[in-house]
Structure formats: C-alpha cells, structure tokens
CSV table of C-alpha atoms in Angstrom, one decimal:
chain,number,residue,atom,x,y,z
A,1,UNK,CA,194.9,89.7,67.2
A,2,UNK,CA,194.1,92.0,70.1
A,3,UNK,CA,191.3,91.1,72.5
A,4,UNK,CA,189.3,94.2,71.5
A,5,UNK,CA,189.4,93.3,67.8
A,6,UNK,CA,188.5,89.7,68.5
A,7,UNK,CA,185.5,90.7,70.6
A,8,UNK,CA,184.2,93.0,68.0
A,9,UNK,CA,184.2,90.1,65.6
A,10,UNK,CA,182.5,87.6,67.8
A,11,UNK,CA,179.0,88.5,66.7
A,12,UNK,CA,179.9,87.9,63.1
A,13,UNK,CA,181.8,84.8,64.1
A,14,UNK,CA,178.7,83.3,65.7
A,15,UNK,CA,176.6,84.3,62.7
A,16,UNK,CA,179.2,82.6,60.5
A,17,UNK,CA,179.7,85.8,58.7
A,18,UNK,CA,183.5,86.0,58.5
A,19,UNK,CA,185.9,85.0,55.8
A,20,UNK,CA,187.7,81.8,56.4
A,21,UNK,CA,191.0,83.6,57.2
A,22,UNK,CA,189.4,85.9,59.7
A,23,UNK,CA,187.5,83.1,61.3
A,24,UNK,CA,190.8,81.2,61.6
A,25,UNK,CA,192.4,84.2,63.3
A,26,UNK,CA,189.6,84.5,65.8
A,27,UNK,CA,189.8,80.7,66.5
A,28,UNK,CA,193.5,81.1,67.2
A,29,UNK,CA,193.0,84.0,69.5
A,30,UNK,CA,190.1,82.3,71.4
A,31,UNK,CA,192.2,79.2,71.9
A,32,UNK,CA,194.8,81.1,73.7
A,33,UNK,CA,192.8,83.8,75.5
A,34,UNK,CA,190.7,82.6,78.4
A,35,UNK,CA,188.7,85.8,78.7
A,36,UNK,CA,187.7,85.9,75.1
A,37,UNK,CA,186.8,82.3,75.2
A,38,UNK,CA,184.4,83.0,78.1
A,39,UNK,CA,183.1,86.0,76.2
A,40,UNK,CA,182.4,83.8,73.1
A,41,UNK,CA,180.7,81.0,75.1
A,42,UNK,CA,178.4,83.2,77.1
A,43,UNK,CA,177.5,85.2,74.0
A,44,UNK,CA,176.7,82.1,72.1
A,45,UNK,CA,174.6,80.8,75.0
A,46,UNK,CA,172.6,84.1,75.2
A,47,UNK,CA,171.9,84.1,71.5
A,48,UNK,CA,170.8,80.5,71.4
A,49,UNK,CA,168.7,81.1,74.5
A,50,UNK,CA,166.9,83.9,72.6
A,51,UNK,CA,166.6,82.2,69.3
A,52,UNK,CA,165.4,79.0,71.0
A,53,UNK,CA,162.2,80.7,72.1
A,54,UNK,CA,159.1,78.7,71.4
A,55,UNK,CA,157.1,79.0,68.2
A,56,UNK,CA,154.4,81.6,68.3
A,57,UNK,CA,150.9,80.5,67.5
A,58,UNK,CA,149.0,82.0,64.6
A,59,UNK,CA,145.9,84.1,65.3
A,60,UNK,CA,142.5,82.5,64.7
A,61,UNK,CA,141.0,82.6,61.2
A,62,UNK,CA,138.0,84.1,62.8
A,63,UNK,CA,140.1,87.1,64.1
A,64,UNK,CA,141.6,87.6,60.6
A,65,UNK,CA,138.2,87.6,58.8
A,66,UNK,CA,136.6,89.9,61.3
A,67,UNK,CA,139.5,92.3,61.0
A,68,UNK,CA,139.5,92.2,57.3
A,69,UNK,CA,135.9,93.0,57.3
A,70,UNK,CA,136.5,96.0,59.6
A,71,UNK,CA,139.4,97.2,57.4
A,72,UNK,CA,137.1,97.1,54.4
A,73,UNK,CA,134.4,99.0,56.2
A,74,UNK,CA,136.7,101.7,57.5
A,75,UNK,CA,138.5,102.2,54.3
A,76,UNK,CA,135.3,102.1,52.3
A,77,UNK,CA,136.7,99.4,50.1
A,78,UNK,CA,134.4,96.6,48.9
A,79,UNK,CA,135.8,93.1,49.3
A,80,UNK,CA,134.7,90.3,47.0
A,81,UNK,CA,133.0,87.6,49.0
A,82,UNK,CA,133.9,89.1,52.4
A,83,UNK,CA,130.4,90.0,53.4
A,84,UNK,CA,129.2,86.4,53.0
A,85,UNK,CA,132.2,85.0,55.0
A,86,UNK,CA,131.5,87.3,57.9
A,87,UNK,CA,127.9,86.4,57.9
A,88,UNK,CA,128.9,82.7,57.9
A,89,UNK,CA,131.2,83.4,60.8
A,90,UNK,CA,128.4,85.1,62.8
A,91,UNK,CA,126.2,82.1,62.1
A,92,UNK,CA,129.0,79.7,63.1
A,93,UNK,CA,129.2,78.1,59.6
A,94,UNK,CA,132.9,78.6,59.1
B,1,UNK,CA,149.3,82.8,38.3
B,2,UNK,CA,151.9,85.5,38.9
B,3,UNK,CA,151.8,87.0,42.3
B,4,UNK,CA,151.9,90.8,42.4
B,5,UNK,CA,154.5,92.4,44.7
B,6,UNK,CA,153.5,94.5,47.6
B,7,UNK,CA,154.2,97.8,45.9
B,8,UNK,CA,152.0,96.9,42.9
B,9,UNK,CA,149.2,95.9,45.3
B,10,UNK,CA,149.6,99.2,47.2
B,11,UNK,CA,149.2,101.1,44.0
B,12,UNK,CA,146.1,99.1,43.0
B,13,UNK,CA,144.6,99.8,46.4
B,14,UNK,CA,145.5,103.5,46.5
B,15,UNK,CA,144.7,104.4,42.9
B,16,UNK,CA,141.8,102.0,42.0
B,17,UNK,CA,140.4,101.3,45.5
B,18,UNK,CA,141.0,97.6,44.7
B,19,UNK,CA,139.6,95.5,47.5
B,20,UNK,CA,141.4,92.3,46.4
B,21,UNK,CA,144.8,94.2,46.6
B,22,UNK,CA,144.0,95.3,50.1
B,23,UNK,CA,142.9,91.7,51.1
B,24,UNK,CA,146.1,90.2,49.6
B,25,UNK,CA,148.3,92.7,51.4
B,26,UNK,CA,146.5,92.0,54.7
B,27,UNK,CA,146.7,88.2,54.3
B,28,UNK,CA,150.3,88.3,53.3
B,29,UNK,CA,151.4,90.4,56.2
B,30,UNK,CA,149.0,89.6,59.0
B,31,UNK,CA,151.0,86.7,60.5
B,32,UNK,CA,154.3,88.4,60.5
B,33,UNK,CA,152.7,91.5,62.1
B,34,UNK,CA,151.1,89.3,64.7
B,35,UNK,CA,154.4,87.4,65.4
B,36,UNK,CA,156.2,90.7,65.8
B,37,UNK,CA,153.6,92.0,68.3
B,38,UNK,CA,153.8,88.7,70.3
B,39,UNK,CA,157.5,89.4,70.8
B,40,UNK,CA,156.3,92.4,72.8
B,41,UNK,CA,153.3,91.0,74.6
B,42,UNK,CA,152.7,88.0,76.8
B,43,UNK,CA,149.0,87.6,75.9
B,44,UNK,CA,147.6,86.9,72.4
B,45,UNK,CA,144.8,89.4,73.0
B,46,UNK,CA,147.3,92.3,73.2
B,47,UNK,CA,149.0,91.1,70.0
B,48,UNK,CA,145.6,91.0,68.3
B,49,UNK,CA,144.9,94.6,69.4
B,50,UNK,CA,148.2,95.6,67.9
B,51,UNK,CA,147.5,93.9,64.6
B,52,UNK,CA,144.1,95.6,64.3
B,53,UNK,CA,145.5,99.0,65.1
B,54,UNK,CA,148.5,98.6,62.9
B,55,UNK,CA,146.5,97.6,59.8
B,56,UNK,CA,143.9,100.3,60.5
B,57,UNK,CA,146.6,102.9,60.6
B,58,UNK,CA,148.4,101.3,57.6
B,59,UNK,CA,145.4,101.4,55.2
B,60,UNK,CA,144.3,104.8,56.4
B,61,UNK,CA,147.8,106.2,55.8
B,62,UNK,CA,147.9,104.6,52.4
B,63,UNK,CA,144.6,106.3,51.4
B,64,UNK,CA,146.0,109.6,52.7
B,65,UNK,CA,149.1,109.2,50.5
B,66,UNK,CA,151.5,108.9,53.4
B,67,UNK,CA,153.4,105.9,52.0
B,68,UNK,CA,155.8,107.4,49.5
B,69,UNK,CA,157.6,104.3,48.5
B,70,UNK,CA,160.8,105.4,50.1
B,71,UNK,CA,161.1,102.1,51.8
B,72,UNK,CA,159.6,98.7,51.1
B,73,UNK,CA,156.0,98.3,52.2
B,74,UNK,CA,157.0,95.6,54.6
B,75,UNK,CA,159.5,97.9,56.2
B,76,UNK,CA,157.0,100.7,56.5
B,77,UNK,CA,154.3,98.4,58.0
B,78,UNK,CA,156.9,97.0,60.5
B,79,UNK,CA,157.6,100.5,61.6
B,80,UNK,CA,153.9,101.2,62.2
B,81,UNK,CA,153.6,98.0,64.2
B,82,UNK,CA,156.6,98.8,66.3
B,83,UNK,CA,155.2,102.2,67.1
B,84,UNK,CA,151.8,100.7,68.0
B,85,UNK,CA,153.6,98.2,70.3
B,86,UNK,CA,155.6,100.8,72.1
B,87,UNK,CA,152.6,103.1,72.5
B,88,UNK,CA,150.7,100.2,74.0
B,89,UNK,CA,153.5,99.2,76.3
B,90,UNK,CA,153.5,102.7,77.7
B,91,UNK,CA,149.8,102.8,78.4
B,92,UNK,CA,148.9,102.2,82.0
B,93,UNK,CA,147.1,98.9,82.3
B,94,UNK,CA,144.6,97.4,84.6
B,95,UNK,CA,145.6,94.0,85.9
B,96,UNK,CA,144.2,91.3,83.6
B,97,UNK,CA,143.7,87.6,83.9
B,98,UNK,CA,143.9,87.6,87.6
B,99,UNK,CA,142.6,84.0,87.7
B,100,UNK,CA,145.7,82.7,85.9
B,101,UNK,CA,148.5,81.7,88.2
B,102,UNK,CA,151.8,83.4,87.9
B,103,UNK,CA,153.5,80.1,87.0
B,104,UNK,CA,151.1,79.6,84.1
B,105,UNK,CA,151.9,83.1,82.7
B,106,UNK,CA,155.6,82.7,83.2
B,107,UNK,CA,155.9,79.2,81.8
B,108,UNK,CA,156.6,80.0,78.1
B,109,UNK,CA,159.4,82.4,79.1
B,110,UNK,CA,161.1,79.8,81.2
B,111,UNK,CA,161.2,77.6,78.2
B,112,UNK,CA,163.3,80.3,76.5
B,113,UNK,CA,165.8,80.2,79.4
B,114,UNK,CA,164.7,83.6,80.6
B,115,UNK,CA,165.8,85.3,77.4
B,116,UNK,CA,162.4,86.9,76.8
B,117,UNK,CA,162.2,88.3,80.3
B,118,UNK,CA,165.8,89.6,79.8
B,119,UNK,CA,164.7,91.2,76.5
B,120,UNK,CA,162.1,93.2,78.3
B,121,UNK,CA,164.8,94.8,80.4
B,122,UNK,CA,166.7,96.2,77.5
B,123,UNK,CA,166.2,99.7,76.1
B,124,UNK,CA,163.6,99.9,73.3
B,125,UNK,CA,166.2,100.2,70.5
B,126,UNK,CA,168.3,97.3,71.7
B,127,UNK,CA,165.2,95.1,72.1
B,128,UNK,CA,164.0,96.0,68.6
B,129,UNK,CA,167.4,95.2,67.2
B,130,UNK,CA,167.4,91.7,68.7
B,131,UNK,CA,163.8,91.1,67.6
B,132,UNK,CA,164.5,92.1,64.0
B,133,UNK,CA,167.9,90.4,63.6
B,134,UNK,CA,167.8,87.4,65.8
B,135,UNK,CA,164.1,86.5,66.0
B,136,UNK,CA,162.7,87.8,62.7
B,137,UNK,CA,165.7,87.3,60.5
B,138,UNK,CA,165.9,90.8,59.0
B,139,UNK,CA,169.2,91.7,57.2
B,140,UNK,CA,171.2,94.7,58.3
B,141,UNK,CA,169.8,96.9,55.5
B,142,UNK,CA,166.2,96.3,56.2
B,143,UNK,CA,166.6,96.4,60.0
B,144,UNK,CA,168.4,99.8,59.6
B,145,UNK,CA,165.5,101.0,57.5
B,146,UNK,CA,163.0,100.0,60.2
B,147,UNK,CA,165.1,101.4,63.1
B,148,UNK,CA,165.9,104.6,61.2
B,149,UNK,CA,169.6,104.5,61.5
B,150,UNK,CA,172.5,103.8,59.1
B,151,UNK,CA,173.5,100.2,58.5
B,152,UNK,CA,176.7,100.7,60.5
B,153,UNK,CA,174.9,102.2,63.4
B,154,UNK,CA,172.3,99.4,63.3
B,155,UNK,CA,175.0,96.7,63.3
B,156,UNK,CA,176.7,98.4,66.2
B,157,UNK,CA,173.3,98.6,68.1
B,158,UNK,CA,172.8,94.9,67.5
B,159,UNK,CA,176.3,94.2,68.8
B,160,UNK,CA,175.6,96.2,72.0
B,161,UNK,CA,172.2,94.6,72.4
B,162,UNK,CA,173.5,91.1,72.2
B,163,UNK,CA,176.1,91.9,74.9
B,164,UNK,CA,173.6,93.6,77.1
B,165,UNK,CA,171.3,90.6,76.8
B,166,UNK,CA,174.2,88.3,77.7
B,167,UNK,CA,175.1,90.5,80.7
B,168,UNK,CA,171.5,90.4,82.0
B,169,UNK,CA,171.3,86.6,81.6
B,170,UNK,CA,174.7,86.1,83.3
B,171,UNK,CA,173.7,88.3,86.1
B,172,UNK,CA,170.4,86.4,86.6
B,173,UNK,CA,172.3,83.1,86.4
B,174,UNK,CA,174.7,84.3,89.0
B,175,UNK,CA,171.8,85.3,91.3
B,176,UNK,CA,170.1,81.9,90.8
B,177,UNK,CA,173.4,80.0,91.4
B,178,UNK,CA,174.0,81.9,94.5
B,179,UNK,CA,170.7,81.1,96.0
C-alpha cells in the first residue's frame, strides 16, 4: 500500500469504518512506515482531544418555558397550560 | 402512546395551528439546538440567544410555508441554527463579563486539550464538519444535507478538517514544548 492511500484511509481506520481486510492492510503499512505511524498517532490524539470535550450543560427549565411562551405569542398559537406555567414562573412557584 | 414524528408534527402545526405539535417540536429539539450553539460560544447566554432566534425563525418560516420537506425537519433546523451562530459570530461585540478572570473563562477549553480553541481557528465549513461528525454524531448523509454538499464532498471536507485540526494542535504543542 502506498503512503497516500494509507493516509486517505486513516480517518475511516480511526472510526473503525474499514473492512477487516483493508484494516489489516493499513495495519501492515503503518507497522513499517514511520511517517504514516506518526500521522495516525497525531490524528488519533487530535480526534480524542476534540471528542473528549466536557459535557455541555442543559439550559434552565425557566429559559425553556419563557421561550416557549414567546414562540406561542409570536406565532399566535395557543398552548395548552402554557399561560399558567409562565404565571407560576413569574411568581416563583415552579 | 405512539410518538408522532417531526414531519407529522410540522404538518399539524402548519395546517391546524396545533400548539401541542409546536410544543413537542420545541421540547424535542431545544437541547440539541442549545448544545450545537454552545459548540460555537463560550458563554451560555450567547447560546440561549441563538436558541431563541433559531426557533423564532423556524416557526415563522414554517408558518410561511418555507419548509418544503426536502430534508428532515432536524436537518433544516440545524441549518437555521448554524446560520444564526455564524451571523452572531460576525457581529461586532462589546466586551462582556469583564469581572471574570481570563483563566476562569479559558478553563473548560484547557480541559479539552485546546481542541475547542483550535476549532475556532478553522474555516467555518471545516469547523462545522467536525462539530457535526465528531461532536454531534451525524452520519455523512445528514451532515451533507446540513452543509449543502454531496456526501463525497462532505466526507472529503471532514477529512481535511481533521487534518487541519491536528496540524493546529501539533503546532501549538510544538510552541508550548519549545517554551
């Protein structure tokens, strides 16, 4: 396998999206090619660095209810029970 | 109870003005839209603004018949959200939260090994590809639909984006190691 072909397949290799045969061929190439090995390692590190980002918080229920109320108003669409919920929110009951 | 799919709910909202359909669509997609927006903005307040604007545009466009069902509702809403994010990023901003120290603001990014900072340095399309594929778990077909390119072109974009991200991280690592 040529380096260029191997490098094109590294993304799929990392995503485990290659057939067993093709994966084996990439493995063989990487084992004997120092440059492609570095390419694979640094690519793997970059991807895990990105996917290892911390969990994102959820917005507050208060925000969601306020926005839902606004959407209903602006689209002139009545929401069952929404009026009461927003009143409760304003009164701090929820 | 059987859950209606998005497209059925859209029809109920558009044709019958069904408030429950609107509410279900909103509740189903609010968190993913917020999460997507947070990939672009450091502060939750910015992401909340994006969520508000995105849903306001979405329901207005639905009422105006601008959703023609050519893509899934989720794909269409994602595209609206991306547009709102990019517009907001290009707006000149006043400095905010001056009382927060730089380290407090930067802390979450350092947890990610600088990847989020590196993401910000990429061109918009590459950044979007990484967000959709690697952070939000979209498949190639849906990512292509959001990005507006063929599946092959989208995969190629993703390939280049990963390499560009790696190059930025390696460069920064080199700079830090050389200090």
